[in-house]
């Protein structure tokens, strides 16, 4: 059974940092065969793509609002993907989800993703 577990959320002051982790297990193919994306959804807003990494070649994609503040990375020894978030502001408050898709990244088409984690709450106080 494929499982993705997102954790690392919490309450942080504006300007602060958090590192989210997405631990994966149970893939029928190799970890390298998947891309892992981070998405977020704030109350009353649509889900939006934050970042994605293709584990095979390490290529990354970021949402336009990230503006260099976040870094996505992958630890293949732990089958875990991280999202380092810096310079957080109140607009970053949301539930953050990680998801897996075969091979290639997309942060605009959520329907492509086959597996989703449970979400972790990020709250930024201003």
XYZ file of C-alpha atoms in Angstrom:
126
model
C 0.000 0.000 0.000
C 1.397 3.388 -1.010
C 1.554 5.856 1.857
C 2.595 9.485 1.963
C 2.886 11.208 5.306
C 3.281 14.956 5.473
C 4.505 16.491 8.686
C 6.439 19.438 10.026
C 3.722 22.064 9.997
C 3.070 24.378 12.901
C 2.686 27.947 14.063
C 5.383 30.401 13.091
C 5.718 34.164 13.098
C 5.869 36.134 9.882
C 9.379 36.090 8.504
C 10.107 32.725 10.052
C 10.859 29.330 8.525
C 9.497 25.804 8.557
C 10.611 22.594 6.933
C 7.940 20.190 5.816
C 8.667 16.534 5.207
C 6.858 14.032 3.006
C 7.748 10.474 3.912
C 6.801 7.899 1.290
C 6.521 4.126 1.294
C 4.984 1.276 -0.651
C 5.692 2.435 -4.190
C 5.511 -0.471 -6.612
C 8.169 1.187 -8.736
C 11.370 2.877 -7.617
C 11.267 6.149 -5.731
C 13.133 7.654 -8.697
C 10.179 6.885 -10.946
C 7.961 9.364 -9.163
C 7.632 13.086 -8.866
C 6.521 14.482 -5.534
C 4.513 17.660 -5.369
C 3.513 19.961 -2.546
C 0.124 21.647 -2.668
C -1.723 23.870 -0.257
C -5.264 24.912 0.451
C -6.320 27.814 2.611
C -9.851 28.196 4.004
C -12.205 29.450 1.324
C -9.560 29.211 -1.396
C -8.803 26.761 -4.130
C -5.961 24.295 -3.852
C -2.772 25.565 -5.451
C 0.493 23.984 -6.419
C 3.516 25.012 -4.366
C 6.444 22.998 -5.699
C 7.332 19.698 -7.269
C 10.473 17.624 -7.740
C 11.046 14.837 -10.208
C 13.104 12.300 -8.295
C 14.591 10.819 -11.442
C 16.463 13.867 -12.686
C 16.030 16.257 -9.782
C 14.209 18.871 -11.834
C 11.958 21.206 -9.885
C 8.955 23.439 -10.483
C 7.669 26.192 -8.225
C 4.502 28.206 -8.023
C 4.893 31.822 -9.068
C 4.075 33.060 -5.570
C 7.088 31.222 -4.093
C 9.487 33.878 -5.418
C 12.627 32.095 -4.250
C 11.445 31.646 -0.675
C 10.935 27.865 -0.751
C 13.262 25.031 -1.693
C 12.113 21.512 -2.499
C 14.580 18.673 -2.158
C 14.634 14.904 -2.110
C 16.518 12.392 0.031
C 16.533 9.156 -1.892
C 18.079 7.234 0.982
C 14.996 8.000 3.069
C 12.379 8.148 0.277
C 11.504 11.544 1.671
C 10.913 14.921 0.071
C 11.372 18.167 1.950
C 9.973 21.639 1.495
C 12.071 24.305 3.184
C 9.942 27.412 3.563
C 11.578 30.720 4.428
C 10.329 34.284 4.767
C 6.849 33.034 5.541
C 3.951 35.463 5.573
C 0.302 35.264 6.559
C -0.719 34.390 2.990
C 1.201 31.124 3.349
C -1.216 29.919 6.008
C -2.848 26.757 4.696
C -2.976 22.995 4.930
C -0.052 21.617 2.959
C -0.334 18.284 1.195
C 2.209 16.162 -0.596
C 1.318 13.924 -3.505
C 3.017 11.526 -5.896
C 2.732 11.163 -9.650
C 4.522 8.870 -12.067
C 7.619 10.500 -13.583
C 6.875 14.134 -14.401
C 5.990 17.135 -12.300
C 2.897 19.224 -12.605
C 1.719 21.803 -10.115
C -1.294 22.841 -12.141
C -3.137 19.582 -12.772
C -3.974 17.898 -9.489
C -5.858 15.093 -11.212
C -2.571 13.649 -12.448
C -1.514 12.700 -8.944
C -2.235 9.157 -7.873
C -1.351 9.285 -4.202
C -1.927 11.945 -1.550
C -0.803 12.443 2.006
C -3.038 13.607 4.827
C -1.908 17.230 5.038
C -0.142 19.296 7.661
C -1.304 22.684 8.929
C 0.939 25.714 8.535
C -0.131 28.857 10.348
C 1.811 32.098 10.022
C 1.027 34.830 12.496
C 1.491 38.422 11.427
